[in-house]
Amino acid sequence: MARLRNSTGQKHRLQLSSSAEGKRASAALLHSRHRPDLRRAAGGSPLPGQSTGGCAAEPQGSSPVCLRVGAVMENTEEPSPLRITPTVRALSSALRGKRENVPESSRGHGDRIFPEPEKLWFKESSAKNLRNRDFLSPTTMLNTLYADGQVPPAVMSRVLSLRGSGVLPMAGGEVMGEGLRVRVDRAAAFRAVLAGGATEYLKPSSQRQGCVVLNCPTLHPKPNTPTPDTLTLGQLRTILLADHMGALLRGQGFSVSYCPTLPEDSDIIAFLQALGIDWPTAPANWTNEEREEKIQEALEESAYRERETERGRRTSGGGGRKVEEGENEGALRVNLKQVFQEEGLLGYDPSLGTCTVHRDSVSHLAQLDLATADCTGAMATALHVTSCQDEFRQQQIAMLWRASGATHTQLCCVCLQRHLVCGPVKTPGSHLTAAQYLQLRRGQMKEASEMKYGDQVEGQTWDDIIRVMTSATVRFELLSTVHTSPVTLDVQREGGVSTKGPRGGVFVMYNCARLHTLFDSYERGVEKGLYPEIPECSQLDFSALKEEGEWLLLFNYLIPFAELLDQSGQALDGEGGGARVNIKTEQICKFLVSLSKDFSSYYNRVHVLGEPLPHLFNQMFCRLYLLRALRELYHSALDTLNLPPIRQL
């Protein structure tokens, strides 16, 4: 009996029951009727009445240029996962033809100016547009390529017969008023994505190498370790962002370490654990004194140290204040401006000037030195995740680290430093610490659960559910906004956290739980003999997935997800661009909320587990394949937020 194991270790039986064995041949025949490539392999003709493409009916009076795609030769090699970017690139290349190889200098004065390849095509995403097209090359683009926007038949044929690694198969296309629109062979795309359980679509498209140190200045002692009662909401935002970035980068193959190491019995560790954050710890009696002494000595011997003869009445780096005579006499001071000027570092505040080195700064640098101790290779990246209020101070720390020479270690040639800066968190009409905010959201979550489920809400299981749902609420509230922008929270105590409606984390977790409930119901139906077990993918005809919500879920979420995961690592690739790095850290949260809206709309409209009638099984199984992949998509996306899925709500 064949079995399919999902990412959570659960097994899904893929054997038809004995009562369904007689339907295998019929299913294979049914499948072949929707696969013109199978019938044409021997050079046969389409069956009478068979359509070879997908040109939709057009309004009267329109005269589209329409070509349809014929047979696709079978590829004996392992197919590459379908991707949006390679498809757009291939479409652009087909539309431009040989023009893209003409050098700029060879074009005469009267030559047509051709647009950039990435601007030629747009992927559609709205349900309305997906009814008649999947990709569009607008008329304005066609007019720059061809006289009067008339696409030659040879070019149309080239566009619709695309082949290549990761390129979606095309079914048909036409030139209409809005431009050249093409449609994907949807049945083939469903089969390609779902055949292997969609595993290649649930992880980054490529694995990377390198070491990333995620430094969270909020958690460094100043001089004492912070507590939940002293932690601001803006600081909490930086911690959650560092945790999210760590999960994203680990998934891409980076070696990730966190800084600083915290005392294992501290209140802040218990607070972080309540949010599902696993931060590195050390015994309470552990010290980092050896590294601190090494950093202190390196700064004293640094070429950027300010000598007594240079000091005079120089400007302090702490906001332009003059250093009075006799103040901080004998203190160690470093010229930070000289560091970034001589090393050609961009994006640092020109008012950094010189600064006095205090003990907490040395402790901070020693923690960074510890976090990079195991980094190997040509380069590591230290990503300082800081609030906008602390950005200047963190730039000082970064330049002190440079001045100490500790960014060049024995194992790692150089440590590139980038700053991920978070905007403030505002709570109009109220002022809450991080501890008070978490307590408020936990109480609201428990109250909402009791209103919905009554006396069931008790015991360890419900405590765990409320803890995870509270963490989901907090993470989505603080991470769904562009990291440089402010977040405004409603923290009025009379408000509540609804388990219905598209409200961030609760809504996402609820819809993920609905998928678990669906498959539990199906398994019970199998045990009762109502349904056969899920057949092999090759036995199914995916042309049965005709509901517009089904294609929307595959095309907008399952296929693009791997490329979405790639983006955080790509943002760290460039060495230029200044001290700050902007990463679209809000995209996973927005992706999950949008996915949940579209899935909820589909699930409320479509009855997946229908009547136990043999002629309905093919469509039901196709939908189960799609929704099983969707459930694993939820798990993969939630994993980047360190949120475990909840099986039932």
XYZ file of C-alpha atoms in Angstrom:
649
model
C 0.000 0.000 0.000
C 1.463 3.373 -1.008
C 1.647 6.010 1.664
C 2.325 9.734 1.611
C 3.903 11.324 4.660
C 3.369 15.015 5.222
C 5.725 17.436 6.967
C 4.182 16.789 10.356
C 4.829 13.069 10.126
C 1.186 12.129 9.643
C 0.594 9.342 7.122
C -2.054 9.548 4.454
C -3.110 6.228 2.947
C -3.206 6.304 -0.831
C -4.776 2.922 -1.600
C -8.184 2.489 -3.149
C -10.483 0.165 -1.262
C -11.236 -3.186 -2.888
C -14.702 -1.981 -3.843
C -13.081 0.751 -5.937
C -10.532 -1.476 -7.700
C -12.837 -1.917 -10.659
C -12.886 1.839 -11.174
C -9.123 2.166 -11.735
C -9.329 1.431 -15.451
C -12.276 3.783 -15.828
C -10.409 6.507 -13.950
C -7.381 6.070 -16.196
C -9.589 6.298 -19.284
C -11.357 9.346 -17.884
C -7.968 10.908 -17.209
C -6.812 10.257 -20.787
C -9.873 12.008 -22.169
C -8.639 15.198 -20.571
C -5.032 14.743 -21.675
C -4.745 15.473 -25.408
C -0.998 14.901 -25.184
C -1.604 11.238 -24.284
C -3.824 10.644 -27.302
C -1.518 12.550 -29.652
C 1.656 10.762 -28.680
C 1.236 8.465 -31.667
C 0.284 11.301 -33.999
C -3.465 10.910 -33.596
C -6.038 13.634 -34.092
C -8.300 15.163 -31.477
C -11.580 13.441 -30.851
C -14.643 14.994 -32.467
C -15.726 18.077 -30.598
C -12.470 18.259 -28.641
C -11.139 21.756 -27.909
C -7.382 22.188 -28.055
C -7.182 25.497 -26.261
C -8.977 27.852 -23.984
C -10.117 30.970 -25.885
C -13.036 32.365 -23.969
C -16.115 33.723 -25.645
C -15.699 37.395 -26.474
C -18.220 40.224 -26.684
C -19.906 40.653 -30.036
C -17.926 42.856 -32.375
C -14.517 42.016 -30.942
C -11.988 40.351 -33.200
C -9.309 38.751 -31.077
C -6.127 37.323 -32.504
C -6.368 33.872 -30.986
C -4.035 30.885 -31.120
C -4.440 27.624 -29.274
C -1.786 25.336 -27.965
C -1.463 21.808 -29.267
C 0.256 18.744 -27.867
C 3.044 18.919 -25.330
C 5.794 16.352 -25.709
C 6.361 14.308 -22.608
C 9.552 15.129 -20.752
C 11.406 12.146 -19.391
C 13.511 14.316 -17.070
C 12.385 15.219 -13.574
C 10.249 18.362 -14.054
C 11.275 21.532 -12.249
C 8.779 23.140 -9.869
C 6.587 25.703 -11.603
C 7.519 29.284 -10.745
C 6.085 32.702 -11.545
C 9.374 34.544 -12.186
C 10.774 32.086 -14.774
C 7.391 32.098 -16.512
C 7.290 35.898 -16.763
C 10.892 35.890 -17.962
C 10.128 33.280 -20.637
C 7.018 35.164 -21.760
C 9.043 38.366 -22.061
C 11.753 36.641 -24.057
C 9.194 35.108 -26.418
C 7.453 38.442 -26.952
C 10.626 40.420 -27.546
C 12.281 37.782 -29.713
C 15.734 38.673 -31.046
C 15.282 42.332 -30.182
C 16.557 41.804 -26.637
C 19.982 40.878 -28.083
C 20.382 44.124 -30.031
C 22.909 46.385 -28.252
C 21.792 49.931 -27.498
C 24.567 51.429 -29.638
C 23.388 49.570 -32.748
C 19.914 51.081 -32.735
C 19.412 53.867 -35.212
C 17.838 57.214 -34.463
C 14.460 56.033 -35.703
C 14.491 52.667 -33.956
C 11.683 51.817 -31.576
C 12.543 51.968 -27.870
C 11.837 48.635 -26.205
C 10.654 48.293 -22.584
C 12.489 46.359 -19.929
C 11.639 42.616 -19.957
C 10.205 42.612 -16.420
C 7.664 45.288 -17.423
C 6.239 43.421 -20.395
C 3.986 41.047 -18.469
C 1.884 41.161 -15.346
C 0.655 38.212 -13.326
C -3.040 38.519 -12.573
C -4.284 37.866 -9.055
C -7.873 39.091 -8.722
C -10.680 36.577 -9.091
C -12.328 38.813 -11.705
C -9.310 38.933 -14.027
C -8.418 35.278 -13.508
C -11.711 34.317 -15.132
C -10.251 35.075 -18.556
C -6.488 35.460 -18.197
C -3.524 34.544 -16.019
C -0.861 36.822 -17.515
C -1.303 40.096 -19.409
C 0.995 42.135 -21.634
C -0.771 45.538 -21.711
C -1.539 47.315 -24.953
C 0.894 50.088 -24.028
C 3.705 47.526 -23.974
C 2.623 45.940 -27.257
C 2.609 49.356 -28.951
C 6.277 49.834 -28.050
C 7.178 46.529 -29.657
C 4.946 46.297 -32.710
C 3.269 48.757 -35.044
C -0.274 49.441 -33.854
C 0.235 46.726 -31.242
C -0.360 43.962 -33.784
C 1.370 40.817 -32.541
C 2.613 38.681 -35.487
C 1.251 35.108 -35.556
C 4.800 33.735 -35.296
C 5.296 35.637 -32.045
C 1.949 34.430 -30.720
C 2.949 30.878 -31.528
C 6.248 31.381 -29.715
C 4.502 32.797 -26.641
C 2.004 29.960 -26.422
C 4.494 27.143 -26.977
C 6.809 28.094 -24.147
C 9.061 25.446 -22.650
C 11.664 25.741 -19.980
C 12.608 25.031 -16.405
C 9.858 26.150 -14.057
C 7.713 27.639 -16.844
C 3.956 27.212 -16.486
C 2.312 25.450 -19.474
C 0.120 27.695 -21.628
C -3.334 26.733 -22.897
C -4.278 29.661 -25.109
C -4.259 33.399 -25.599
C -5.538 36.317 -27.624
C -5.003 40.019 -28.213
C -7.879 42.071 -26.821
C -8.414 45.729 -26.019
C -6.449 45.493 -22.783
C -3.514 43.717 -24.421
C -2.194 40.226 -25.029
C -3.637 37.894 -22.459
C -2.711 34.249 -21.981
C -4.118 31.431 -19.907
C -2.290 28.625 -18.192
C -3.144 24.978 -18.772
C -4.733 24.728 -15.373
C -5.335 20.979 -15.214
C -1.668 20.385 -16.066
C -0.589 22.941 -13.468
C -2.742 21.344 -10.763
C -1.262 17.952 -11.558
C 2.329 19.241 -11.622
C 2.022 21.016 -8.276
C -0.037 18.478 -6.349
C 1.494 15.240 -7.649
C 4.292 15.153 -5.088
C 2.335 16.637 -2.241
C 3.548 20.114 -3.287
C 6.683 19.642 -1.165
C 8.863 21.638 -3.578
C 6.469 24.561 -3.263
C 6.593 24.761 0.537
C 10.260 25.701 0.938
C 12.658 28.257 -0.555
C 13.487 27.575 -4.191
C 17.204 27.412 -3.421
C 19.396 26.835 -0.388
C 21.983 29.411 0.605
C 25.152 29.338 2.621
C 26.456 31.808 5.140
C 26.268 32.847 8.745
C 23.863 35.461 10.087
C 23.994 36.864 13.605
C 20.699 38.413 14.676
C 21.529 41.016 17.279
C 18.695 42.435 19.357
C 20.005 45.530 21.217
C 16.795 45.615 23.284
C 17.890 42.501 25.195
C 21.417 43.662 26.096
C 22.010 44.646 29.751
C 22.088 48.423 30.340
C 23.569 47.564 32.836
C 20.893 45.101 34.012
C 19.065 42.496 31.933
C 15.697 43.926 30.823
C 12.470 42.615 32.343
C 8.976 42.280 30.844
C 7.880 45.219 33.022
C 10.554 47.514 31.582
C 10.152 46.353 27.994
C 8.281 48.760 25.703
C 6.008 47.649 22.881
C 8.464 49.081 20.365
C 11.208 46.943 21.862
C 8.934 43.886 21.826
C 8.418 44.500 18.117
C 12.175 44.254 17.483
C 12.396 40.943 19.388
C 9.528 39.397 17.425
C 11.050 40.634 14.180
C 14.438 39.109 15.034
C 12.730 35.807 15.850
C 10.800 35.846 12.553
C 13.923 36.706 10.542
C 15.809 33.865 12.196
C 13.189 31.310 11.154
C 13.094 32.662 7.590
C 16.876 32.627 7.179
C 17.312 29.167 8.718
C 14.790 27.841 6.227
C 16.971 29.183 3.420
C 20.033 27.335 4.677
C 21.779 30.098 6.616
C 23.466 29.304 9.899
C 21.705 31.620 12.365
C 22.760 32.652 15.851
C 21.173 35.116 18.244
C 22.688 37.812 20.391
C 22.796 38.376 23.339
C 22.846 35.207 25.448
C 20.487 35.686 28.406
C 20.443 34.234 31.955
C 18.374 31.067 31.846
C 16.402 31.836 34.997
C 15.575 35.442 34.113
C 12.035 36.804 33.880
C 12.627 37.910 30.300
C 13.295 34.318 29.205
C 10.004 33.122 30.742
C 8.253 36.004 28.972
C 9.813 35.107 25.613
C 8.937 31.448 26.045
C 5.288 32.417 26.593
C 5.457 33.964 23.106
C 7.050 30.842 21.639
C 10.496 32.436 21.311
C 13.458 30.137 21.906
C 16.314 32.507 22.805
C 19.835 31.291 23.738
C 20.545 31.115 27.461
C 23.443 30.528 29.824
C 23.623 29.638 33.550
C 23.024 32.559 35.876
C 26.643 32.483 37.096
C 28.096 32.549 33.565
C 30.260 35.521 32.634
C 31.832 36.775 29.423
C 34.683 38.591 31.156
C 37.476 37.098 29.062
C 35.987 38.422 25.859
C 35.194 41.753 27.474
C 38.845 42.170 28.458
C 39.941 41.298 24.934
C 37.541 43.874 23.435
C 38.675 46.540 25.930
C 42.321 45.960 25.030
C 41.556 46.037 21.304
C 39.803 49.398 21.622
C 42.658 50.838 23.693
C 45.086 49.826 20.952
C 42.804 50.848 18.081
C 44.049 53.290 15.472
C 40.763 55.147 15.943
C 41.304 55.787 19.643
C 41.356 59.476 20.457
C 44.637 60.481 22.123
C 44.898 63.033 24.887
C 46.520 65.553 22.549
C 43.592 65.279 20.128
C 40.814 65.571 22.672
C 40.615 69.184 23.747
C 37.050 70.313 23.649
C 35.879 67.961 20.873
C 32.202 67.294 20.318
C 30.719 64.255 22.017
C 28.997 61.629 19.899
C 26.013 61.589 22.258
C 24.036 64.402 20.688
C 26.486 67.254 20.157
C 27.190 68.090 23.817
C 30.570 69.719 24.509
C 32.989 67.807 26.705
C 33.924 70.053 29.602
C 37.516 70.222 30.810
C 38.203 67.527 33.366
C 35.041 65.573 32.519
C 35.643 61.843 31.890
C 39.321 62.508 32.285
C 41.279 59.418 31.294
C 38.206 57.759 29.736
C 38.620 55.716 26.574
C 37.220 57.589 23.578
C 36.989 56.433 19.957
C 36.549 58.553 16.840
C 33.608 56.811 15.172
C 33.287 59.264 12.314
C 36.820 58.456 11.263
C 35.928 54.748 11.211
C 33.110 54.955 8.670
C 34.827 57.652 6.620
C 38.116 55.799 6.222
C 36.410 52.467 5.558
C 33.965 54.008 3.079
C 30.843 52.891 4.942
C 27.615 54.516 3.757
C 24.448 55.399 5.609
C 25.916 56.207 9.024
C 24.926 59.352 10.896
C 27.582 62.045 10.269
C 27.073 63.325 13.818
C 28.466 60.134 15.364
C 31.726 61.972 16.117
C 33.646 60.531 19.040
C 32.149 58.606 21.925
C 33.215 57.480 25.353
C 33.429 53.703 25.715
C 31.351 52.532 28.684
C 31.190 49.112 30.275
C 27.796 48.236 28.774
C 29.216 48.980 25.297
C 32.110 46.605 25.929
C 29.662 43.961 27.181
C 27.588 44.413 24.014
C 30.661 43.948 21.800
C 31.764 40.882 23.743
C 28.343 39.301 23.189
C 28.657 39.981 19.448
C 32.114 38.426 19.492
C 30.656 35.339 21.193
C 27.797 35.074 18.680
C 30.206 35.168 15.715
C 32.708 32.740 17.264
C 31.383 29.760 15.317
C 30.883 31.573 12.002
C 32.986 30.144 9.205
C 33.475 31.126 5.585
C 34.380 34.260 3.719
C 31.689 36.480 5.215
C 29.135 36.646 7.986
C 26.368 39.186 8.404
C 25.417 40.825 11.671
C 21.843 42.066 11.419
C 21.117 44.591 14.174
C 17.334 44.630 14.706
C 16.691 47.864 16.540
C 14.007 50.455 17.172
C 14.191 53.864 15.521
C 14.756 55.421 18.961
C 17.858 53.272 19.505
C 19.226 53.446 15.951
C 21.844 56.115 16.715
C 23.126 54.186 19.717
C 23.344 50.992 17.664
C 25.320 52.781 14.967
C 27.785 53.742 17.691
C 28.063 50.103 18.756
C 28.553 48.996 15.162
C 31.413 51.462 14.615
C 33.010 50.542 17.942
C 32.963 46.916 16.823
C 34.687 47.968 13.605
C 37.240 49.995 15.521
C 38.046 47.016 17.746
C 38.920 44.875 14.732
C 36.706 42.094 16.079
C 34.685 41.988 12.849
C 37.687 40.157 11.350
C 37.991 36.810 13.119
C 40.162 33.762 12.643
C 37.319 31.726 11.165
C 35.417 34.467 9.320
C 37.193 36.957 7.095
C 34.772 39.844 7.549
C 31.479 40.548 9.265
C 29.138 42.776 7.285
C 26.864 44.834 9.525
C 23.340 45.855 8.524
C 20.634 47.618 10.528
C 16.979 46.554 10.382
C 15.171 49.510 11.946
C 11.629 49.300 13.343
C 9.163 52.139 13.616
C 7.432 52.962 16.915
C 4.365 51.257 18.396
C 1.597 53.669 19.413
C -1.262 53.009 21.821
C -3.553 56.082 21.753
C -5.090 56.852 25.104
C -3.050 54.288 26.984
C 0.486 53.330 27.945
C 1.271 49.661 28.386
C 4.474 47.749 28.994
C 5.095 44.566 27.032
C 4.034 42.481 30.055
C 0.757 44.380 30.435
C 0.039 44.095 26.710
C 0.563 40.320 26.689
C -1.595 39.944 29.803
C -4.359 42.016 28.174
C -4.373 39.975 24.979
C -4.281 36.682 26.892
C -7.279 37.718 28.978
C -9.202 38.805 25.894
C -8.405 35.533 24.147
C -9.595 33.475 27.110
C -12.781 35.519 27.361
C -13.518 35.098 23.637
C -12.911 31.337 23.877
C -15.209 30.988 26.903
C -17.972 32.903 25.115
C -17.748 30.533 22.147
C -17.011 27.178 23.818
C -18.329 27.671 27.362
C -17.244 25.234 30.063
C -14.995 23.328 27.641
C -12.315 25.986 28.112
C -10.345 24.434 30.949
C -7.322 22.205 31.497
C -3.828 22.128 30.030
C -4.987 21.636 26.438
C -6.964 24.854 26.471
C -4.160 26.678 28.289
C -1.846 25.708 25.435
C -4.397 26.770 22.811
C -4.913 30.159 24.444
C -1.145 30.648 24.746
C -0.589 29.926 21.036
C -3.562 32.047 19.964
C -2.336 34.931 22.116
C 1.108 34.656 20.572
C -0.477 34.626 17.103
C -2.491 37.742 17.916
C 0.569 39.616 19.196
C 2.798 38.574 16.292
C 0.300 39.536 13.604
C -0.447 42.857 15.287
C 3.229 43.831 15.467
C 4.595 42.192 12.303
C 1.900 42.850 9.672
C 3.120 46.404 9.054
C 6.189 47.460 7.064
C 8.967 47.388 9.649
C 9.961 51.048 9.150
C 6.378 52.267 9.657
C 4.657 52.896 12.985
C 2.131 50.413 14.374
C -0.992 51.687 16.110
C -2.680 49.268 18.523
C -6.137 49.302 20.046
C -5.492 48.300 23.635
C -8.767 49.373 25.187
C -9.628 46.815 27.817
C -13.309 46.723 26.898
C -12.369 45.509 23.413
C -12.098 41.871 22.556
C -10.309 39.484 20.247
C -12.808 37.928 17.881
C -12.381 34.411 16.560
C -14.302 35.421 13.432
C -13.611 37.927 10.707
C -10.319 38.717 8.979
C -8.528 39.967 12.089
C -4.983 38.784 11.780
C -3.591 35.907 13.764
C -6.817 34.500 15.206
C -8.438 34.409 11.768
C -5.410 32.642 10.268
C -5.199 30.038 13.030
C -8.945 29.405 12.836
C -8.821 28.667 9.107
C -5.798 26.425 9.510
C -7.772 24.468 12.120
C -10.687 24.151 9.678
C -8.434 22.203 7.317
C -7.459 19.810 10.091
C -11.130 19.338 10.938
C -11.920 18.632 7.282
C -9.383 15.813 7.053
C -10.458 14.394 10.403
C -14.002 14.234 9.007
C -12.764 12.538 5.852
C -10.810 9.918 7.845
C -13.922 9.163 9.889
C -15.854 8.763 6.643
C -13.249 6.261 5.414
C -13.476 4.292 8.651
C -17.271 4.129 8.276
C -16.951 2.945 4.686
C -18.521 6.083 3.190
C -15.475 7.059 1.136
C -12.618 5.099 -0.440
C -9.091 5.997 0.523
C -7.392 8.767 -1.463
C -6.080 7.315 -4.735
C -2.734 7.999 -6.338
C -2.526 11.346 -8.076
C -2.063 9.645 -11.448
C -5.555 8.175 -11.129
C -7.258 11.572 -10.960
C -8.503 14.002 -13.588
C -7.652 17.481 -12.307
C -9.740 19.185 -14.976
C -12.551 18.628 -12.449
C -11.191 21.607 -10.475
C -13.228 24.263 -12.255
C -14.311 26.433 -9.319
C -12.560 29.817 -9.619
C -11.475 29.722 -5.982
C -9.488 26.543 -6.590
C -7.262 28.052 -9.256
C -6.911 31.233 -7.217
C -5.577 29.248 -4.247
C -3.022 27.429 -6.400
C -1.944 30.373 -8.578
C -1.821 33.077 -5.902
C -0.535 31.070 -2.949
C 0.874 27.586 -3.528
C 2.942 28.400 -6.616
C 4.395 31.784 -5.497
C 5.173 30.802 -1.885
C 8.712 29.508 -2.502
C 9.708 32.762 -4.201
C 8.224 34.710 -1.292
C 10.473 32.790 1.109
C 13.540 33.650 -0.997
C 13.186 37.398 -0.549
C 14.655 37.869 2.930
C 17.920 36.172 1.977
C 18.133 38.091 -1.288
C 17.885 41.378 0.620
C 21.036 40.470 2.563
C 23.041 39.634 -0.561
C 24.000 43.171 -1.541
C 26.889 44.788 0.280
C 25.969 48.279 -0.898
C 22.995 50.425 -0.079
C 24.133 51.828 3.246
C 23.836 50.801 6.854
C 20.090 50.191 6.755
C 18.530 47.177 5.090
C 14.862 47.089 4.172
C 13.297 43.638 4.130
C 9.646 42.960 3.429
C 9.163 41.381 6.822
C 5.417 41.997 6.741
C 4.807 39.787 3.728
C 4.363 36.428 5.476
C 1.674 37.832 7.791
C -0.092 39.559 4.915
C 0.213 36.416 2.807
C -1.432 34.307 5.516
C -4.266 36.783 6.101
C -4.972 37.048 2.370
C -4.780 33.259 1.998
C -7.227 32.839 4.873
C -9.714 35.273 3.337
C -9.670 33.471 -0.008
C -9.717 30.003 1.546
C -12.570 30.959 3.880
C -14.578 32.325 0.949
C -13.988 29.119 -1.018
C -14.667 26.785 1.913
C -17.918 28.544 2.801
C -19.058 28.239 -0.811
C -17.964 24.697 -1.727
C -19.000 21.462 -0.042
C -15.801 19.413 -0.224
C -16.986 16.151 1.309
C -20.021 15.478 -0.833
C -22.404 12.574 -1.115
C -20.616 9.184 -1.157
C -21.409 8.570 -4.830
C -18.741 7.076 -7.122
C -19.212 9.639 -9.899
C -18.445 12.450 -7.407
C -15.281 10.905 -5.972
C -12.861 12.231 -8.621
C -13.712 15.849 -7.923
C -13.717 15.285 -4.160
C -10.282 13.661 -4.259
C -8.866 16.448 -6.445
C -10.112 18.960 -3.910
C -8.631 16.964 -1.049
C -5.254 16.948 -2.799
C -5.457 20.719 -3.176
C -6.562 21.336 0.397
C -3.993 18.947 1.835
C -1.291 20.962 0.061
C -2.924 24.105 1.410
C -2.791 22.724 4.944
C 0.945 22.074 4.560
C 1.329 25.588 3.152
C -0.216 26.954 6.347
C 2.199 24.880 8.411
C 5.252 26.092 6.473
C 4.229 29.745 6.673
C 3.317 29.561 10.367
C 6.643 27.865 11.050
C 8.431 31.058 9.965
C 6.532 32.784 12.784
C 7.276 29.956 15.234
C 3.544 29.311 15.589
C 2.464 25.658 15.865
C -0.830 24.887 14.088
C -3.866 24.144 16.220
C -5.836 21.121 15.093
C -9.240 22.204 16.337
C -10.970 25.390 17.415
